[in-house]
Amino acid sequence: MTEPRLSHLDAEGTARMVDVSAKVETERVAVAEGRVRCDAETLRLVEAGLAAKGDVLGVARIAGVQAAKRTAELIPLCHPLPLTHVEVDLACDAALGAVRIRATVRTVGRTGV
């Protein structure tokens, strides 16, 4: 059995961008989830829209969309992709003491998101 190899490394171990020109275009979807923990009072203010910085969740949602659009600039060897959809959902979870974040990105292309 052959040992699996990383697609971004050539035979000599040099980092390179993968050639996807021969691949067929298909729908690609990526979902990422995480959370930002904070104290109960901060979470209450954010959820109520009363934080001193204003609409924290709204600004975070826009920042998430902007980050998705700039992924190829921020991650080395990442192909630039024309995104067809970006959705960022944020929910305050008092039991967890955090804001739950779920981002979904879609494209049709030769490489994934």
JSON list of N, CA and C in Angstrom, two decimals, residues 8-15:
[
{"chain": "A", "resi": 8, "resn": "HIS", "atom": "N", "xyz": [-0.36, 19.36, -2.00]},
{"chain": "A", "resi": 8, "resn": "HIS", "atom": "CA", "xyz": [0.33, 20.63, -2.20]},
{"chain": "A", "resi": 8, "resn": "HIS", "atom": "C", "xyz": [1.85, 20.50, -2.15]},
{"chain": "A", "resi": 9, "resn": "LEU", "atom": "N", "xyz": [2.35, 19.27, -2.12]},
{"chain": "A", "resi": 9, "resn": "LEU", "atom": "CA", "xyz": [3.80, 19.04, -2.13]},
{"chain": "A", "resi": 9, "resn": "LEU", "atom": "C", "xyz": [4.16, 18.22, -3.35]},
{"chain": "A", "resi": 10, "resn": "ASP", "atom": "N", "xyz": [5.22, 18.63, -4.07]},
{"chain": "A", "resi": 10, "resn": "ASP", "atom": "CA", "xyz": [5.66, 17.85, -5.22]},
{"chain": "A", "resi": 10, "resn": "ASP", "atom": "C", "xyz": [6.54, 16.69, -4.74]},
{"chain": "A", "resi": 11, "resn": "ALA", "atom": "N", "xyz": [7.10, 15.92, -5.68]},
{"chain": "A", "resi": 11, "resn": "ALA", "atom": "CA", "xyz": [7.90, 14.74, -5.35]},
{"chain": "A", "resi": 11, "resn": "ALA", "atom": "C", "xyz": [9.10, 15.07, -4.47]},
{"chain": "A", "resi": 12, "resn": "GLU", "atom": "N", "xyz": [9.60, 16.29, -4.57]},
{"chain": "A", "resi": 12, "resn": "GLU", "atom": "CA", "xyz": [10.75, 16.70, -3.76]},
{"chain": "A", "resi": 12, "resn": "GLU", "atom": "C", "xyz": [10.33, 17.33, -2.43]},
{"chain": "A", "resi": 13, "resn": "GLY", "atom": "N", "xyz": [9.03, 17.44, -2.19]},
{"chain": "A", "resi": 13, "resn": "GLY", "atom": "CA", "xyz": [8.56, 18.03, -0.95]},
{"chain": "A", "resi": 13, "resn": "GLY", "atom": "C", "xyz": [8.41, 19.54, -0.99]},
{"chain": "A", "resi": 14, "resn": "THR", "atom": "N", "xyz": [8.49, 20.11, -2.20]},
{"chain": "A", "resi": 14, "resn": "THR", "atom": "CA", "xyz": [8.36, 21.56, -2.36]},
{"chain": "A", "resi": 14, "resn": "THR", "atom": "C", "xyz": [6.88, 21.94, -2.43]},
{"chain": "A", "resi": 15, "resn": "ALA", "atom": "N", "xyz": [6.50, 22.97, -1.69]},
{"chain": "A", "resi": 15, "resn": "ALA", "atom": "CA", "xyz": [5.11, 23.43, -1.71]},
{"chain": "A", "resi": 15, "resn": "ALA", "atom": "C", "xyz": [4.78, 24.04, -3.07]}
]
